[in-house]
């Protein structure tokens, strides 16, 4: 029987050159595609006509490249302060209103106290046009499957909202609140003691966090 000795296959210089060139071409293709996308975005911004009556877009802080990244960065120590800090940093106080788009959802942010008062007083219950609504939101189809249209996710003008708030009206009536006063006093004493301890340690104190904790307890 004949004995055949196998030898390792050594790629020719031409094969190595083709593989190297293909990788180079891949990176070049990715770079060209990225440049094309950036060019399209810049072109759309350049051709977009400014509407004098439109709500201006919120200016992102320096170093921020996306609204979500800016929001996370602004609320890195406390997520509840993210929007508030972005409003103070990027909303022109002379205008008092700006808009921000995150994940396809446009949000109108108010800085002017008069505009805030108008939204709070002219709501659906008062016969106005302002209220909580998820229509048009990309998350709207998920609400029925996950949370349902209850106390927190029902729109202000819906009958479901009225039913949910009628159920809560009795515990928060005058008699119901008076019955909870002793418990409130105990919690207030605990809050003051905790604040004294934190202030004495020299740490930064967030009153909002304590108020939420007190309300839940």
Tab-separated table of N, CA and C in Angstrom, residues 26-87:
chain	number	residue	atom	x	y	z
A	26	UNK	N	-14.301	46.102	3.867
A	26	UNK	CA	-15.429	46.074	4.781
A	26	UNK	C	-15.455	47.326	5.642
A	27	UNK	N	-14.289	47.670	6.206
A	27	UNK	CA	-14.226	48.877	7.021
A	27	UNK	C	-14.504	50.127	6.178
A	28	UNK	N	-14.030	50.096	4.956
A	28	UNK	CA	-14.303	51.226	4.076
A	28	UNK	C	-15.775	51.364	3.763
A	29	UNK	N	-16.456	50.212	3.589
A	29	UNK	CA	-17.884	50.215	3.314
A	29	UNK	C	-18.671	50.746	4.509
A	30	UNK	N	-18.280	50.319	5.711
A	30	UNK	CA	-18.952	50.796	6.921
A	30	UNK	C	-18.753	52.305	7.081
A	31	UNK	N	-17.514	52.755	6.835
A	31	UNK	CA	-17.251	54.183	6.942
A	31	UNK	C	-18.040	55.000	5.940
A	32	UNK	N	-18.135	54.472	4.713
A	32	UNK	CA	-18.887	55.190	3.682
A	32	UNK	C	-20.377	55.246	4.023
A	33	UNK	N	-20.914	54.125	4.570
A	33	UNK	CA	-22.326	54.109	4.947
A	33	UNK	C	-22.607	55.083	6.078
A	34	UNK	N	-21.703	55.136	7.067
A	34	UNK	CA	-21.878	56.071	8.177
A	34	UNK	C	-21.827	57.511	7.693
A	35	UNK	N	-20.877	57.785	6.800
A	35	UNK	CA	-20.784	59.135	6.251
A	35	UNK	C	-22.026	59.495	5.450
A	36	UNK	N	-22.587	58.513	4.738
A	36	UNK	CA	-23.798	58.773	3.970
A	36	UNK	C	-24.985	59.096	4.865
A	37	UNK	N	-25.123	58.338	5.955
A	37	UNK	CA	-26.218	58.597	6.888
A	37	UNK	C	-26.069	59.982	7.510
A	38	UNK	N	-24.841	60.323	7.922
A	38	UNK	CA	-24.597	61.641	8.508
A	38	UNK	C	-24.902	62.751	7.509
A	39	UNK	N	-24.540	62.516	6.242
A	39	UNK	CA	-24.806	63.528	5.215
A	39	UNK	C	-26.300	63.726	5.002
A	40	UNK	N	-27.061	62.628	5.028
A	40	UNK	CA	-28.517	62.728	4.858
A	40	UNK	C	-29.141	63.517	6.003
A	41	UNK	N	-28.688	63.234	7.234
A	41	UNK	CA	-29.228	63.945	8.399
A	41	UNK	C	-28.927	65.436	8.309
A	42	UNK	N	-27.678	65.769	7.961
A	42	UNK	CA	-27.309	67.180	7.837
A	42	UNK	C	-28.081	67.859	6.719
A	43	UNK	N	-28.308	67.128	5.623
A	43	UNK	CA	-29.051	67.705	4.509
A	43	UNK	C	-30.501	67.970	4.891
A	44	UNK	N	-31.100	67.042	5.613
A	44	UNK	CA	-32.482	67.237	6.043
A	44	UNK	C	-32.596	68.427	6.989
A	45	UNK	N	-31.614	68.574	7.871
A	45	UNK	CA	-31.638	69.721	8.776
A	45	UNK	C	-31.461	71.031	8.017
A	46	UNK	N	-30.615	70.996	6.981
A	46	UNK	CA	-30.370	72.215	6.215
A	46	UNK	C	-31.587	72.614	5.387
A	47	UNK	N	-32.329	71.625	4.868
A	47	UNK	CA	-33.482	71.916	4.024
A	47	UNK	C	-34.748	72.149	4.827
A	48	UNK	N	-34.709	71.822	6.114
A	48	UNK	CA	-35.903	71.984	6.926
A	48	UNK	C	-36.190	73.466	7.163
A	49	UNK	N	-37.417	73.857	6.895
A	49	UNK	CA	-37.793	75.249	7.075
A	49	UNK	C	-38.224	75.478	8.519
A	50	UNK	N	-37.721	76.549	9.088
A	50	UNK	CA	-38.068	76.875	10.459
A	50	UNK	C	-39.440	77.541	10.516
A	51	UNK	N	-40.297	76.996	11.361
A	51	UNK	CA	-41.620	77.559	11.562
A	51	UNK	C	-41.555	78.523	12.738
A	52	UNK	N	-41.852	79.797	12.528
A	52	UNK	CA	-41.751	80.763	13.635
A	52	UNK	C	-42.651	80.414	14.810
A	53	UNK	N	-43.772	79.725	14.543
A	53	UNK	CA	-44.690	79.391	15.613
A	53	UNK	C	-44.462	78.029	16.233
A	54	UNK	N	-43.474	77.304	15.747
A	54	UNK	CA	-43.212	75.957	16.269
A	54	UNK	C	-42.488	76.023	17.610
A	55	UNK	N	-42.679	74.993	18.411
A	55	UNK	CA	-41.988	74.913	19.704
A	55	UNK	C	-40.521	74.587	19.449
A	56	UNK	N	-39.594	75.359	19.960
A	56	UNK	CA	-38.174	75.092	19.705
A	56	UNK	C	-37.712	73.794	20.359
A	57	UNK	N	-36.730	73.180	19.748
A	57	UNK	CA	-36.164	71.946	20.280
A	57	UNK	C	-35.238	72.257	21.452
A	58	UNK	N	-35.298	71.428	22.474
A	58	UNK	CA	-34.456	71.625	23.645
A	58	UNK	C	-32.989	71.464	23.279
A	59	UNK	N	-32.162	72.406	23.688
A	59	UNK	CA	-30.734	72.331	23.427
A	59	UNK	C	-30.085	71.363	24.416
A	60	UNK	N	-29.382	70.388	23.877
A	60	UNK	CA	-28.734	69.389	24.716
A	60	UNK	C	-27.454	69.964	25.314
A	61	UNK	N	-27.062	69.513	26.503
A	61	UNK	CA	-25.816	69.990	27.114
A	61	UNK	C	-24.608	69.648	26.251
A	62	UNK	N	-23.546	70.382	26.432
A	62	UNK	CA	-22.330	70.135	25.677
A	62	UNK	C	-21.803	68.732	25.972
A	63	UNK	N	-21.443	68.016	24.931
A	63	UNK	CA	-20.943	66.654	25.068
A	63	UNK	C	-22.023	65.603	24.914
A	64	UNK	N	-23.279	66.009	24.814
A	64	UNK	CA	-24.385	65.063	24.635
A	64	UNK	C	-24.684	64.917	23.149
A	65	UNK	N	-24.847	63.683	22.690
A	65	UNK	CA	-25.093	63.398	21.284
A	65	UNK	C	-26.494	62.853	21.038
A	66	UNK	N	-27.246	62.526	22.119
A	66	UNK	CA	-28.590	61.978	21.954
A	66	UNK	C	-29.424	62.382	23.163
A	67	UNK	N	-30.717	62.666	22.972
A	67	UNK	CA	-31.550	63.068	24.102
A	67	UNK	C	-31.579	62.051	25.241
A	68	UNK	N	-31.632	60.758	24.904
A	68	UNK	CA	-31.652	59.743	25.954
A	68	UNK	C	-30.367	59.762	26.763
A	69	UNK	N	-29.235	59.912	26.069
A	69	UNK	CA	-27.951	59.971	26.757
A	69	UNK	C	-27.871	61.205	27.654
A	70	UNK	N	-28.416	62.329	27.166
A	70	UNK	CA	-28.422	63.553	27.962
A	70	UNK	C	-29.316	63.408	29.187
A	71	UNK	N	-30.469	62.737	29.029
A	71	UNK	CA	-31.391	62.543	30.145
A	71	UNK	C	-30.781	61.648	31.214
A	72	UNK	N	-30.131	60.569	30.795
A	72	UNK	CA	-29.494	59.659	31.759
A	72	UNK	C	-28.363	60.366	32.485
A	73	UNK	N	-27.589	61.159	31.749
A	73	UNK	CA	-26.482	61.879	32.362
A	73	UNK	C	-26.971	62.936	33.349
A	74	UNK	N	-28.058	63.613	33.008
A	74	UNK	CA	-28.590	64.648	33.898
A	74	UNK	C	-29.171	64.059	35.176
A	75	UNK	N	-29.670	62.830	35.105
A	75	UNK	CA	-30.252	62.200	36.285
A	75	UNK	C	-29.446	61.035	36.806
A	76	UNK	N	-28.121	61.088	36.647
A	76	UNK	CA	-27.288	59.955	37.047
A	76	UNK	C	-27.306	59.733	38.559
A	77	UNK	N	-27.478	60.792	39.343
A	77	UNK	CA	-27.551	60.620	40.794
A	77	UNK	C	-28.984	60.417	41.267
A	78	UNK	N	-29.946	60.930	40.476
A	78	UNK	CA	-31.353	60.755	40.797
A	78	UNK	C	-32.156	60.954	39.517
A	79	UNK	N	-32.791	59.901	39.038
A	79	UNK	CA	-33.491	59.955	37.751
A	79	UNK	C	-34.641	60.948	37.752
A	80	UNK	N	-35.193	61.256	38.934
A	80	UNK	CA	-36.329	62.173	38.998
A	80	UNK	C	-35.944	63.608	38.648
A	81	UNK	N	-34.653	63.915	38.705
A	81	UNK	CA	-34.207	65.279	38.427
A	81	UNK	C	-33.725	65.453	36.991
A	82	UNK	N	-33.744	64.380	36.191
A	82	UNK	CA	-33.199	64.444	34.840
A	82	UNK	C	-33.880	65.480	33.972
A	83	UNK	N	-35.204	65.399	33.855
A	83	UNK	CA	-35.944	66.328	33.000
A	83	UNK	C	-35.821	67.761	33.520
A	84	UNK	N	-35.911	67.923	34.830
A	84	UNK	CA	-35.828	69.267	35.400
A	84	UNK	C	-34.503	69.946	35.100
A	85	UNK	N	-33.428	69.200	35.204
A	85	UNK	CA	-32.112	69.767	34.921
A	85	UNK	C	-31.944	70.084	33.444
A	86	UNK	N	-32.487	69.217	32.583
A	86	UNK	CA	-32.405	69.498	31.146
A	86	UNK	C	-33.193	70.758	30.789
A	87	UNK	N	-34.342	70.953	31.439
A	87	UNK	CA	-35.137	72.147	31.175
A	87	UNK	C	-34.369	73.403	31.577
